[in-house]
Amino acid sequence: MNDPDSQAGGARKVLEVEEDAAGTRLDQWLAKQLAPELSRSRIQTLIREGAVSIGGSPVLEARAKVAAGFVVEVNVPPPEPAEPEGEAIPLDILFEDDELVVVNKPAGLVVHPGAGNWSGTLVNALIAHCGPSLSGIGGVRRPGIVHRLDKDTSGVLVVAKTDHAHRELTAAFADHGRSGDLERAYQALVWGTPPRPTGTIDTLLGRSGRDRTRQAVVSESQPDARHAVTHYTIRERFGEEPDATALASLVECRLETGRTHQIRVHMAHIGHPLVGDRDYGAAFLSKANRLSEPLKGLVSGFGRQALHAWLLAFRHPTTHMLLRFEAPMPEDMARLLAAFRAME
């Protein structure tokens, strides 16, 4: 039997152990009974906190064995208040249901609170927007961040609203779509033009030895080295020369892995950093001085890397339907791209 009684946002569940489950560990049996609502790790926490009892007596050992006919009571407390607090920040919602929310993140919005950004983030905005519909990630009423976009990168981003969705989506992104349907595509405006119409950049990335806030292509001997693969396709060239070079190019990048600053580092690594990228493309800033107006002014005043996550596709964690979302190029990047096209 399952008797969920309201407890100010929590739930009381009473279950009876069936005969064929006799001898099973308590946490394993409960995980099977309460999936997908509660994960095994969450159940183990509840057991340690004294929220699980058998015959009215708390059981504090997850490894305790159950017997046929045992009546197990689970008291799930209401999710703890979110930290940080919610803030009424406008959001461009592309899709939302009980499990997840998909947003078109603008450039300039930090995804998660951290040093120097404890408020005004996407998480603050989602806490306010979703309110009670957040069922609690690990017992805390907060959105579950599955993947991130840099502060100054715009585009499609999915966030989990439940523990189940968070587990499923996190696994899908960690797998990088190798065993499922996950697709991520970015539009990047880069200096110059890669030598081939399509290509793959396959390196190891880790913290830069010169600046710990940046990433760099590193050797396998570096402890934090992680495999990173980016596939690119040239979509347009601007200012083409007779020798097949160009002033700049619009490149589509598709990720096989999802490392910090991956596209920015990879494109700089092959000699074609993103327009506007002051961290990885500083050596190319002088290129703007050689441009004619109005392009020169637009490039000089473009205060971020020209990178937009235009496509995200994945399987819904509960219905398993394939969801596909596209976000139009934001106005600032579209204006810059139009100026490059006009120079032709």
Coordinates of C-alpha atoms in Angstrom, one line a residue:
M1 CA 0.0 0.0 0.0
N2 CA 1.1 3.6 -0.7
D3 CA -0.5 6.3 1.4
P4 CA 1.0 9.7 0.5
D5 CA -0.4 12.1 3.1
S6 CA 0.4 15.8 2.8
Q7 CA 2.8 17.1 5.4
A8 CA 3.2 20.8 4.5
G9 CA 4.8 20.0 1.2
G10 CA 6.3 16.6 2.3
A11 CA 4.8 13.1 1.9
R12 CA 4.2 10.0 4.0
K13 CA 4.4 6.7 2.2
V14 CA 3.5 3.4 3.8
L15 CA 4.5 0.2 1.9
E16 CA 4.3 -3.5 2.6
V17 CA 7.1 -5.9 1.7
E18 CA 6.1 -8.6 -0.7
E19 CA 7.2 -12.2 -0.2
D20 CA 9.7 -12.3 -3.1
A21 CA 11.5 -9.3 -1.8
A22 CA 12.5 -11.0 1.5
G23 CA 16.2 -10.6 2.3
T24 CA 16.7 -7.5 0.1
R25 CA 18.5 -4.5 1.4
L26 CA 16.2 -1.8 2.7
D27 CA 17.6 1.0 0.5
Q28 CA 17.5 -1.2 -2.7
W29 CA 13.9 -2.3 -2.0
L30 CA 12.8 1.3 -1.4
A31 CA 14.6 2.6 -4.5
K32 CA 12.6 0.1 -6.6
Q33 CA 9.3 1.0 -4.9
L34 CA 9.8 4.8 -5.0
A35 CA 11.4 5.2 -8.4
P36 CA 11.6 7.5 -10.2
E37 CA 10.5 10.0 -7.6
L38 CA 13.4 9.3 -5.2
S39 CA 16.9 8.2 -6.0
R40 CA 18.7 5.5 -4.0
S41 CA 21.1 8.1 -2.6
R42 CA 18.2 10.3 -1.5
I43 CA 16.6 7.3 0.2
Q44 CA 19.9 6.5 2.0
T45 CA 20.0 10.1 3.3
L46 CA 16.4 9.7 4.6
I47 CA 17.3 6.5 6.3
R48 CA 20.3 8.1 8.1
E49 CA 18.0 11.0 9.1
G50 CA 15.6 8.6 10.8
A51 CA 12.8 9.2 8.3
V52 CA 12.3 5.5 7.5
S53 CA 10.7 3.1 10.0
I54 CA 9.6 -0.5 10.1
G55 CA 6.7 -1.4 12.4
G56 CA 6.9 2.1 13.9
S57 CA 10.6 1.9 14.9
P58 CA 13.2 4.0 12.9
V59 CA 15.8 2.0 10.9
L60 CA 19.1 3.8 10.6
E61 CA 21.0 1.3 8.5
A62 CA 20.5 1.3 4.7
R63 CA 21.9 -2.3 4.5
A64 CA 19.2 -3.7 6.9
K65 CA 17.3 -6.6 5.3
V66 CA 13.5 -6.5 4.8
A67 CA 11.2 -9.5 5.5
A68 CA 7.9 -10.4 3.9
G69 CA 5.0 -8.6 5.5
F70 CA 7.1 -5.8 7.0
V71 CA 5.3 -2.4 6.9
V72 CA 7.8 0.3 5.9
E73 CA 6.9 3.9 6.5
V74 CA 8.9 6.7 4.7
N75 CA 8.4 10.3 5.8
V76 CA 9.7 12.6 3.1
P77 CA 10.1 16.1 4.4
P78 CA 9.2 19.1 2.3
P79 CA 12.1 20.4 0.2
E80 CA 14.2 22.9 2.1
P81 CA 14.0 26.5 1.0
A82 CA 16.2 27.3 -2.0
E83 CA 19.5 29.1 -1.6
P84 CA 19.9 31.5 -3.2
E85 CA 16.6 33.4 -3.2
G86 CA 14.4 33.7 -6.2
E87 CA 14.5 36.9 -8.2
A88 CA 12.0 38.2 -10.7
I89 CA 14.2 38.2 -13.8
P90 CA 12.6 38.0 -17.2
L91 CA 13.1 34.7 -19.0
D92 CA 12.5 33.5 -22.5
I93 CA 10.9 30.1 -21.9
L94 CA 10.9 27.8 -24.9
F95 CA 9.3 24.8 -23.2
E96 CA 8.2 23.8 -19.7
D97 CA 6.4 20.9 -18.0
D98 CA 6.5 19.3 -14.6
E99 CA 9.9 17.8 -15.2
L100 CA 12.0 20.4 -16.9
V101 CA 12.2 23.9 -18.4
V102 CA 14.0 25.0 -21.5
V103 CA 15.2 28.6 -21.8
N104 CA 16.8 30.8 -24.4
K105 CA 19.5 32.3 -22.2
P106 CA 20.6 35.9 -23.1
A107 CA 24.2 36.9 -23.2
G108 CA 25.3 38.5 -20.0
L109 CA 23.3 36.2 -17.7
V110 CA 25.3 33.9 -15.4
V111 CA 23.8 30.4 -15.1
H112 CA 24.7 29.6 -11.4
P113 CA 25.5 31.7 -8.4
G114 CA 29.2 31.8 -7.5
A115 CA 32.0 34.0 -6.4
G116 CA 31.2 37.6 -7.5
N117 CA 27.7 36.5 -8.8
W118 CA 25.6 35.6 -5.8
S119 CA 22.4 37.1 -7.3
G120 CA 21.0 38.0 -10.7
T121 CA 21.7 34.5 -12.1
L122 CA 19.5 32.1 -14.2
V123 CA 19.1 30.0 -11.0
N124 CA 17.7 33.0 -9.1
A125 CA 15.3 33.6 -12.0
L126 CA 14.2 30.0 -12.2
I127 CA 13.6 29.7 -8.5
A128 CA 11.2 32.7 -8.7
H129 CA 9.6 31.5 -12.0
C130 CA 9.0 27.9 -11.1
G131 CA 8.1 28.4 -7.4
P132 CA 6.4 25.3 -5.9
S133 CA 6.7 23.3 -9.1
L134 CA 10.4 22.6 -8.1
S135 CA 10.0 19.3 -6.3
G136 CA 13.5 19.4 -4.8
I137 CA 16.9 18.3 -6.2
G138 CA 18.5 16.3 -3.4
G139 CA 15.9 17.6 -1.0
V140 CA 16.4 21.2 -1.8
R141 CA 13.9 23.2 -3.7
R142 CA 16.1 24.4 -6.5
P143 CA 16.5 23.9 -10.3
G144 CA 18.9 21.1 -11.4
I145 CA 21.7 22.5 -13.6
V146 CA 22.4 19.8 -16.3
H147 CA 24.8 21.8 -18.5
R148 CA 26.0 25.4 -18.6
L149 CA 26.6 28.2 -21.1
D150 CA 29.3 30.8 -20.4
K151 CA 28.0 34.1 -19.1
D152 CA 28.5 35.8 -22.5
T153 CA 27.3 32.9 -24.6
S154 CA 23.6 33.0 -25.6
G155 CA 21.2 30.2 -26.5
V156 CA 19.3 27.1 -25.6
L157 CA 19.7 25.5 -22.1
V158 CA 17.7 22.8 -20.3
V159 CA 17.2 22.8 -16.6
A160 CA 15.7 20.0 -14.5
K161 CA 12.8 20.6 -12.0
T162 CA 12.8 17.1 -10.4
D163 CA 15.4 14.7 -9.0
H164 CA 14.4 12.1 -11.7
A165 CA 14.8 14.6 -14.6
H166 CA 18.1 15.8 -13.1
R167 CA 19.5 12.2 -13.0
E168 CA 18.3 11.3 -16.4
L169 CA 19.4 14.4 -18.2
T170 CA 22.8 14.5 -16.4
A171 CA 23.5 11.0 -17.5
A172 CA 22.5 11.9 -21.1
F173 CA 24.8 14.9 -21.2
A174 CA 27.7 12.9 -19.5
D175 CA 27.3 10.3 -22.3
H176 CA 27.5 13.1 -24.9
G177 CA 24.8 11.4 -27.0
R178 CA 26.9 8.3 -27.7
S179 CA 24.1 5.9 -26.7
G180 CA 21.1 8.2 -27.1
D181 CA 19.7 11.2 -28.8
L182 CA 21.6 14.3 -27.8
E183 CA 22.4 17.1 -30.2
R184 CA 24.1 20.4 -29.5
A185 CA 25.0 22.9 -32.1
Y186 CA 26.5 26.4 -31.9
Q187 CA 27.0 29.3 -34.3
A188 CA 30.4 31.0 -33.9
L189 CA 31.8 34.0 -35.8
V190 CA 35.6 33.4 -36.0
W191 CA 38.6 35.3 -37.4
G192 CA 40.0 33.9 -40.6
T193 CA 38.7 30.7 -42.1
P194 CA 39.8 27.1 -41.3
P195 CA 41.7 25.4 -44.1
R196 CA 39.0 22.7 -44.7
P197 CA 35.2 23.1 -45.0
T198 CA 34.7 20.6 -42.2
G199 CA 37.0 19.3 -39.5
T200 CA 37.4 17.8 -36.0
I201 CA 39.4 19.3 -33.2
D202 CA 40.5 16.5 -30.8
T203 CA 42.7 17.6 -27.8
L204 CA 43.0 17.5 -24.0
L205 CA 41.9 20.5 -22.1
G206 CA 42.9 21.7 -18.6
R207 CA 43.5 24.8 -16.6
S208 CA 46.0 27.2 -18.1
G209 CA 49.3 27.5 -16.4
R210 CA 49.3 31.3 -17.1
D211 CA 45.8 32.1 -15.9
R212 CA 43.9 29.7 -13.6
T213 CA 40.6 31.2 -14.7
R214 CA 41.1 30.0 -18.3
Q215 CA 41.4 26.7 -20.1
A216 CA 44.1 25.6 -22.5
V217 CA 45.2 22.7 -24.6
V218 CA 47.4 20.6 -22.3
S219 CA 49.4 17.4 -22.3
E220 CA 48.1 14.1 -20.8
S221 CA 50.6 14.5 -18.0
Q222 CA 48.5 17.4 -16.5
P223 CA 46.3 16.0 -13.7
D224 CA 43.2 17.8 -14.8
A225 CA 43.6 17.0 -18.5
R226 CA 40.2 16.0 -20.0
H227 CA 39.4 14.7 -23.5
A228 CA 37.6 17.3 -25.7
V229 CA 36.2 16.9 -29.2
T230 CA 34.6 19.6 -31.4
H231 CA 33.3 19.1 -34.9
Y232 CA 33.0 22.2 -37.1
T233 CA 31.6 23.1 -40.5
I234 CA 32.1 26.4 -42.3
R235 CA 28.8 28.0 -43.1
E236 CA 29.9 31.4 -44.6
R237 CA 33.1 33.2 -45.4
F238 CA 33.5 37.0 -45.4
G239 CA 36.1 39.1 -47.2
E240 CA 37.4 36.2 -49.3
E241 CA 40.8 36.5 -50.9
P242 CA 42.1 34.9 -54.1
D243 CA 44.2 32.5 -52.0
A244 CA 41.0 31.1 -50.4
T245 CA 41.6 32.8 -47.1
A246 CA 39.0 35.1 -45.6
L247 CA 38.7 37.9 -43.0
A248 CA 36.2 36.0 -41.0
S249 CA 33.9 33.0 -41.1
L250 CA 30.6 31.8 -39.6
V251 CA 31.2 28.3 -38.3
E252 CA 28.8 25.8 -36.9
C253 CA 30.3 23.8 -34.0
R254 CA 28.9 20.5 -32.7
L255 CA 30.1 19.1 -29.4
E256 CA 31.1 15.5 -28.7
T257 CA 32.2 16.5 -25.2
G258 CA 31.2 19.5 -23.1
R259 CA 34.3 21.0 -21.4
T260 CA 34.6 24.5 -20.0
H261 CA 35.2 27.1 -22.8
Q262 CA 35.6 24.2 -25.2
I263 CA 34.6 25.9 -28.5
R264 CA 36.5 29.1 -27.6
V265 CA 39.7 27.3 -26.7
H266 CA 39.5 24.9 -29.7
M267 CA 38.9 27.6 -32.3
A268 CA 41.8 29.7 -30.9
H269 CA 44.0 26.6 -30.8
I270 CA 43.6 26.1 -34.6
G271 CA 44.3 29.9 -35.2
H272 CA 40.7 31.1 -35.6
P273 CA 39.5 32.6 -32.3
L274 CA 36.0 33.9 -31.9
V275 CA 35.3 37.5 -32.8
G276 CA 35.0 39.5 -29.5
D277 CA 36.7 36.9 -27.4
R278 CA 39.0 38.9 -25.2
D279 CA 40.2 35.9 -23.2
Y280 CA 41.3 33.6 -26.1
G281 CA 41.5 36.0 -29.0
A282 CA 43.3 39.0 -27.7
A283 CA 46.0 38.7 -30.3
F284 CA 43.4 39.4 -33.0
L285 CA 41.9 42.5 -31.4
S286 CA 44.1 44.7 -33.8
K287 CA 42.2 43.3 -36.8
A288 CA 39.2 45.5 -35.9
N289 CA 41.4 48.6 -36.5
R290 CA 41.9 47.6 -40.1
L291 CA 38.2 47.4 -40.9
S292 CA 36.2 50.1 -42.5
E293 CA 33.1 51.6 -40.8
P294 CA 30.5 50.7 -39.7
L295 CA 32.0 47.2 -39.3
K296 CA 35.0 48.5 -37.4
G297 CA 32.8 50.2 -34.8
L298 CA 30.6 47.1 -34.4
V299 CA 33.5 44.8 -33.9
S300 CA 35.2 47.1 -31.4
G301 CA 32.0 47.6 -29.5
F302 CA 31.0 43.9 -29.4
G303 CA 31.6 43.1 -25.8
R304 CA 31.4 39.3 -25.8
Q305 CA 32.5 36.3 -27.7
A306 CA 30.3 35.8 -30.9
L307 CA 29.0 32.4 -29.8
H308 CA 25.3 31.3 -29.8
A309 CA 23.9 27.9 -28.8
W310 CA 21.2 27.7 -31.5
L311 CA 20.2 24.0 -31.3
L312 CA 19.5 21.5 -28.5
A313 CA 17.8 18.2 -28.9
F314 CA 17.4 15.4 -26.3
R315 CA 15.0 12.7 -25.1
H316 CA 12.4 13.7 -22.4
P317 CA 13.4 12.0 -19.2
T318 CA 9.9 10.6 -18.6
T319 CA 8.0 10.4 -21.9
H320 CA 11.2 9.6 -23.9
M321 CA 9.9 11.7 -26.7
L322 CA 12.6 13.5 -28.8
L323 CA 12.5 17.2 -28.1
R324 CA 14.2 19.7 -30.4
F325 CA 14.7 23.4 -29.7
E326 CA 16.1 26.2 -31.8
A327 CA 16.9 29.8 -30.7
P328 CA 17.3 32.5 -33.2
M329 CA 20.6 34.4 -33.3
P330 CA 20.4 37.3 -30.8
E331 CA 20.1 40.8 -32.1
D332 CA 23.7 41.9 -31.3
M333 CA 25.3 39.0 -33.0
A334 CA 22.9 39.1 -36.0
R335 CA 23.7 42.8 -36.5
L336 CA 27.4 42.0 -36.4
L337 CA 27.0 39.2 -38.9
A338 CA 24.9 41.4 -41.2
A339 CA 27.8 44.0 -41.2
F340 CA 30.3 41.3 -42.2
R341 CA 27.9 40.2 -45.0
A342 CA 27.5 43.9 -46.2
M343 CA 31.3 44.3 -46.7
E344 CA 31.0 41.8 -49.5

